[in-house]
mmCIF file of C-alpha atoms in Angstrom:
data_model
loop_
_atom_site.group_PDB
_atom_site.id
_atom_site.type_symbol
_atom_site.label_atom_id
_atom_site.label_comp_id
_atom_site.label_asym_id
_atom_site.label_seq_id
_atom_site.Cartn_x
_atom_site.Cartn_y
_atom_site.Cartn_z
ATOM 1 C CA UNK E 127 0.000 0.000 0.000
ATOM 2 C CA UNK E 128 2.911 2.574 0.935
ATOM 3 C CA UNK E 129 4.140 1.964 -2.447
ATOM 4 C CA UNK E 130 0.806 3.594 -4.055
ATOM 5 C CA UNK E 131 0.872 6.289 -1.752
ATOM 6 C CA UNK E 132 4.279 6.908 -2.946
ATOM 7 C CA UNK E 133 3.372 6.488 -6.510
ATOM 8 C CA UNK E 134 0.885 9.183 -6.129
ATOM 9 C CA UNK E 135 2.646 11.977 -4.226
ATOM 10 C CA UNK E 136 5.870 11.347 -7.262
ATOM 11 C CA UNK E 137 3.810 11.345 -9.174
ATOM 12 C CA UNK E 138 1.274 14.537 -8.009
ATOM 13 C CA UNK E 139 4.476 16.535 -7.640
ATOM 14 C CA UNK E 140 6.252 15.526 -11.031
ATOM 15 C CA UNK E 141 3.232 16.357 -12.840
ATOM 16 C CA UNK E 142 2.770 19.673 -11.005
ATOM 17 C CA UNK E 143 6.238 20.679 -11.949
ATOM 18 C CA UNK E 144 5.944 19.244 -15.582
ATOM 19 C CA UNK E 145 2.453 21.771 -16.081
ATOM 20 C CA UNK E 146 3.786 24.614 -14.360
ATOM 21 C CA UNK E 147 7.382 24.328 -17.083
ATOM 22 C CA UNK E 148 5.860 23.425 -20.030
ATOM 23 C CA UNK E 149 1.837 23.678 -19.368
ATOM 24 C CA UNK E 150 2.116 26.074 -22.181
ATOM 25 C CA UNK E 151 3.575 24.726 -24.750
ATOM 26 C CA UNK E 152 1.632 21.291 -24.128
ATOM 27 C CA UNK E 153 -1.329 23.217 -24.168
ATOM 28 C CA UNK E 154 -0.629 25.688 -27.057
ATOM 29 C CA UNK E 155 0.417 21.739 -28.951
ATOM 30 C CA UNK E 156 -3.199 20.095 -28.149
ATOM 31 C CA UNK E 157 -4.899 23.328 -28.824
ATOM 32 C CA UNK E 158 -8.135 23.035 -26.757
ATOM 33 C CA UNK E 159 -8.790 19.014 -27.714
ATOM 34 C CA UNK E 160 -9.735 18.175 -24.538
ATOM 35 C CA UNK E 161 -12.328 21.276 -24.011
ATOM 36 C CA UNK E 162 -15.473 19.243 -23.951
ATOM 37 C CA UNK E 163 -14.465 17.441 -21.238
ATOM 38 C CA UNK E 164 -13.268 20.236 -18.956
ATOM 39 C CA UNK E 165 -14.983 20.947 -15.319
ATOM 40 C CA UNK E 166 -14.041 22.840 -13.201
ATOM 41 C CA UNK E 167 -12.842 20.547 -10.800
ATOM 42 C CA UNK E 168 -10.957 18.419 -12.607
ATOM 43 C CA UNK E 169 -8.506 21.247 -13.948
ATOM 44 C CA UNK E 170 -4.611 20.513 -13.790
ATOM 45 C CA UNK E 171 -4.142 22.479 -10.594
ATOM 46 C CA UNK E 172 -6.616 20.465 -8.578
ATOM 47 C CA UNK E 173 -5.968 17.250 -9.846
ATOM 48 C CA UNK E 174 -2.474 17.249 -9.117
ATOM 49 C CA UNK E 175 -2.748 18.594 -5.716
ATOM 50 C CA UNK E 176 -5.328 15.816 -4.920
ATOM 51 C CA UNK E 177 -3.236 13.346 -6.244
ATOM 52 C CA UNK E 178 -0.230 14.351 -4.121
ATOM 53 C CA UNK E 179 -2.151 15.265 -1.039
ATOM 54 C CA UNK E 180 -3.767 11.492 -1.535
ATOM 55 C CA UNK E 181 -0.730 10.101 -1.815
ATOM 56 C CA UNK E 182 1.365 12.651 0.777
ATOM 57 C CA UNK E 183 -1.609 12.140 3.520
ATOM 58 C CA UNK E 184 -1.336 7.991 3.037
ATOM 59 C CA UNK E 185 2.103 7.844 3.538
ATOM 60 C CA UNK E 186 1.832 9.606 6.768
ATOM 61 C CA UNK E 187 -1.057 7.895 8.012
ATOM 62 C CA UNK E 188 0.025 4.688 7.193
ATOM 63 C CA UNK E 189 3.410 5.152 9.237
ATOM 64 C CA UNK E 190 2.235 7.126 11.934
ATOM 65 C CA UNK E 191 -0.903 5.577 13.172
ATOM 66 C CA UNK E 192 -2.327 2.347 14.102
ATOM 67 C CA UNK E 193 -5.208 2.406 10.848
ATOM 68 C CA UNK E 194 -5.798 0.040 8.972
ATOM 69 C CA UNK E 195 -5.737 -0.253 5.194
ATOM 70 C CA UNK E 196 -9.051 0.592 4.912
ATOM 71 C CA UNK E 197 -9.216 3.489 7.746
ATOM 72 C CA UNK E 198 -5.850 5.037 5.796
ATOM 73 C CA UNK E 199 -7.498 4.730 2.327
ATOM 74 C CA UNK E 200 -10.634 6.628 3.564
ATOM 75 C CA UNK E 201 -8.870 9.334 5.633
ATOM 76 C CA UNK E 202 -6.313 9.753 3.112
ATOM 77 C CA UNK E 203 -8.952 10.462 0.159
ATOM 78 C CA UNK E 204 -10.636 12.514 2.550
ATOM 79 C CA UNK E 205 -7.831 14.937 3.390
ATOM 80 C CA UNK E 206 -7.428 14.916 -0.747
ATOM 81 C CA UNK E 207 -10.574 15.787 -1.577
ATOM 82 C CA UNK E 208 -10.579 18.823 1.644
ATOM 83 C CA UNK E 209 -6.707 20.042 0.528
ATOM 84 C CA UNK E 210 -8.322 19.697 -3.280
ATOM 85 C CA UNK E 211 -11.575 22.220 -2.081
ATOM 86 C CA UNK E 212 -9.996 24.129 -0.698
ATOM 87 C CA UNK E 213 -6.806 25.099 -3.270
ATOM 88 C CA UNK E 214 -10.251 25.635 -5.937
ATOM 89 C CA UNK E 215 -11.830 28.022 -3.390
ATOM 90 C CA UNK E 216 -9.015 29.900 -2.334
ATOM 91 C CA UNK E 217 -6.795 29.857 -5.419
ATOM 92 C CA UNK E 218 -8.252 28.676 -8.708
ATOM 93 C CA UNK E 219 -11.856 30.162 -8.037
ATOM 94 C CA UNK E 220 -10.816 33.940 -7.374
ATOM 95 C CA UNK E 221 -8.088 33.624 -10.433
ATOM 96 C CA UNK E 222 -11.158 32.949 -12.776
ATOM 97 C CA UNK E 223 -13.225 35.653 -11.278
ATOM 98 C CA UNK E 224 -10.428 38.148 -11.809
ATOM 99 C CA UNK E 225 -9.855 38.120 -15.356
ATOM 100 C CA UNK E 226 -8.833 41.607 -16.768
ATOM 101 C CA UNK E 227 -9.616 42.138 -20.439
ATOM 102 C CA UNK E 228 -8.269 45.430 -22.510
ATOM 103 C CA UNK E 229 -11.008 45.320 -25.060
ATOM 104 C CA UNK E 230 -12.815 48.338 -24.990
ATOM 105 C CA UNK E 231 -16.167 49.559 -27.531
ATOM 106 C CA UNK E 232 -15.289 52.588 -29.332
ATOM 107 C CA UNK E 233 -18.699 53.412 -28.111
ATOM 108 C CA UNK E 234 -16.929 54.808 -24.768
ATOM 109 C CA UNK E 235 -14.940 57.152 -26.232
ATOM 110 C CA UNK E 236 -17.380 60.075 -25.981
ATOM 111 C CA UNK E 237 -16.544 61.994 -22.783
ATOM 112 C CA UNK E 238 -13.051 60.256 -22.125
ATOM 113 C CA UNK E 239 -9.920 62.650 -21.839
ATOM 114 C CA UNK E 240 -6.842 62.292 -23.954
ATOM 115 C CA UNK E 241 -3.629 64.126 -25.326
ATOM 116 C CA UNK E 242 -2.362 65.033 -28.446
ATOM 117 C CA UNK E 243 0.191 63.446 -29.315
ATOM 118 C CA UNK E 244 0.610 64.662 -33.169
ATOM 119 C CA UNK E 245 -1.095 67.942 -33.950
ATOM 120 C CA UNK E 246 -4.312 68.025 -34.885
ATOM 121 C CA UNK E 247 -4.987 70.643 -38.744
ATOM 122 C CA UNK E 248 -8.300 72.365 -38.220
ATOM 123 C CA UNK E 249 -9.363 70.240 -41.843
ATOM 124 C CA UNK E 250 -7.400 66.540 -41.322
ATOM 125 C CA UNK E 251 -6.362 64.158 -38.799
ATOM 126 C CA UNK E 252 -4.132 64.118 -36.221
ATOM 127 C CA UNK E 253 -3.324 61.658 -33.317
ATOM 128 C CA UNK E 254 -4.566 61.283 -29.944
ATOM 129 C CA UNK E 255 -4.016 59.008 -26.758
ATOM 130 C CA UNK E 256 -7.237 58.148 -24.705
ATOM 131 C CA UNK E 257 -6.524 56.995 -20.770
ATOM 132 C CA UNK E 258 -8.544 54.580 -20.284
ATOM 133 C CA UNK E 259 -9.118 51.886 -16.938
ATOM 134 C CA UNK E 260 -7.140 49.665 -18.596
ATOM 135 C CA UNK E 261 -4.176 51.600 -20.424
ATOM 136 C CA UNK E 262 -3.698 54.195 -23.132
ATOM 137 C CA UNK E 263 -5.309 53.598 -26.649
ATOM 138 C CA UNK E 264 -4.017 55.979 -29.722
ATOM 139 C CA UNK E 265 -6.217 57.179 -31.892
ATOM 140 C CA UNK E 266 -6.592 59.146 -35.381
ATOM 141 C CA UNK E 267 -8.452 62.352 -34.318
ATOM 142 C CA UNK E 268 -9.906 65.471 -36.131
ATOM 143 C CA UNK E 269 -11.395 68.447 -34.555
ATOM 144 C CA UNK E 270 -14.382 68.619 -33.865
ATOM 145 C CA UNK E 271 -14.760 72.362 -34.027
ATOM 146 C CA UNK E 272 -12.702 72.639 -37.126
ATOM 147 C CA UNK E 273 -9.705 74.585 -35.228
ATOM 148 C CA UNK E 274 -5.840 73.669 -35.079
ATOM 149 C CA UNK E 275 -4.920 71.457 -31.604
ATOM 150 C CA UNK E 276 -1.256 71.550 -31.087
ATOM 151 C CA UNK E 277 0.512 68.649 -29.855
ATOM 152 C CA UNK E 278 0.386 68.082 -25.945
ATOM 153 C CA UNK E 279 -2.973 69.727 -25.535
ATOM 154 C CA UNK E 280 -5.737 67.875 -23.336
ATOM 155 C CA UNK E 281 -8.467 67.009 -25.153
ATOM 156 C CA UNK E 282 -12.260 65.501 -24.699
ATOM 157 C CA UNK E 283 -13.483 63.179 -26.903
ATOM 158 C CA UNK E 284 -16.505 64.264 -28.193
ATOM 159 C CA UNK E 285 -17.636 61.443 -30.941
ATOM 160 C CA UNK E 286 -16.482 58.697 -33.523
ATOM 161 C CA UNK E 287 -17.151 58.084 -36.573
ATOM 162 C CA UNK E 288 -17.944 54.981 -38.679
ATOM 163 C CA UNK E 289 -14.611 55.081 -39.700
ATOM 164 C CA UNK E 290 -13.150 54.892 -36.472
ATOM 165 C CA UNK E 291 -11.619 57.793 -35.825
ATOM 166 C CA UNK E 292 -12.384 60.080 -32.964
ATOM 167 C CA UNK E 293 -13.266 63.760 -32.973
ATOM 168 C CA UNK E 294 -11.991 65.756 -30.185
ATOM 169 C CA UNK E 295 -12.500 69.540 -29.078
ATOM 170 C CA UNK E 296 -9.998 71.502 -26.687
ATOM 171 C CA UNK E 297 -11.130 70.419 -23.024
ATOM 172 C CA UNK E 298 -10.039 73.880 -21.602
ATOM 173 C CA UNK E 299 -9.803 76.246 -25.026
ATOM 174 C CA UNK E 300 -7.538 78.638 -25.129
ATOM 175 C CA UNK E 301 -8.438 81.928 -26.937
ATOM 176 C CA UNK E 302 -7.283 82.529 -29.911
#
């Protein structure tokens, strides 16, 4: 029996370390093949670490108390599926949940404050970079009030077009 218990923690940890090195490129290889079988708990994460917490928890129950085989196969499946709960709750879980994307719809633009970062003709296109939550975006820009923006002025983005550029007026104007 020790020699399963062995055979699983190895075995838990070498495939840990194997999917943490190369998960990547194994995964990039089979491209999503085994999709259609995936749930949640049976990701890489969580079945290694119930494998070696199966195998980890056997070998120390079998040596260091007075259970039998079948009172150190329960316990020790047990404390894997606990150990394998709990890494999905507190690790795997909240990883999912916090997912940051970049992707933004030009339709929040309008409103959003940028800079100038190649001047702006009062008839053509100039440049612009929007802040936005999750970076800056650069965009070609024309005025929206037909006057020249100079480079390094703060601007307001005030609509886009179908074409995708963004028209932008002065946020503070200065006179002219």
């Amino acid at each position: 029996m020790e020699a399963l218990f062995w055979g699983c923690f190895v075995g838990g940890a070498l495939f840990a370390v194997i999917s943490a090195v190369l998960g990547d490129l194994i995964g990039s290889w089979l491209d999503g093949i085994f999709d259609f079988m995936s749930a949640d708990f049976l990701k890489p994460v969580i079945t290694a670490s119930a494998i070696t917490s199966f195998g980890g928890a056997g070998i120390l129950l079998d040596r260091y108390t007075g259970f039998g085989t079948a009172g150190v196969l329960i316990l020790a499946v047990l404390i894997a599926v606990s150990l394998s709960a709990a890494v999905y709750f507190a690790y795997v879980r909240p990883m999912e949940d916090s997912e940051n994307s970049t992707g933004f719809s030009t339709s929040e633009l309008p409103g959003k404050v940028g800079e100038v970062t190649v001047p702006i003709p009062a008839q053509g296109y100039g440049e612009v970079m929007v802040k936005l939550v999750a970076g800056n975006t650069i965009h070609i820009a024309s005025s929206w009030d037909r006057r020249e923006i100079p480079v390094g002025t703060t601007v307001v983005v005030v609509d886009t077009t179908k074409e995708g550029t963004v028209q932008v007026s002065e946020l503070y104007p200065h006179p002219r």
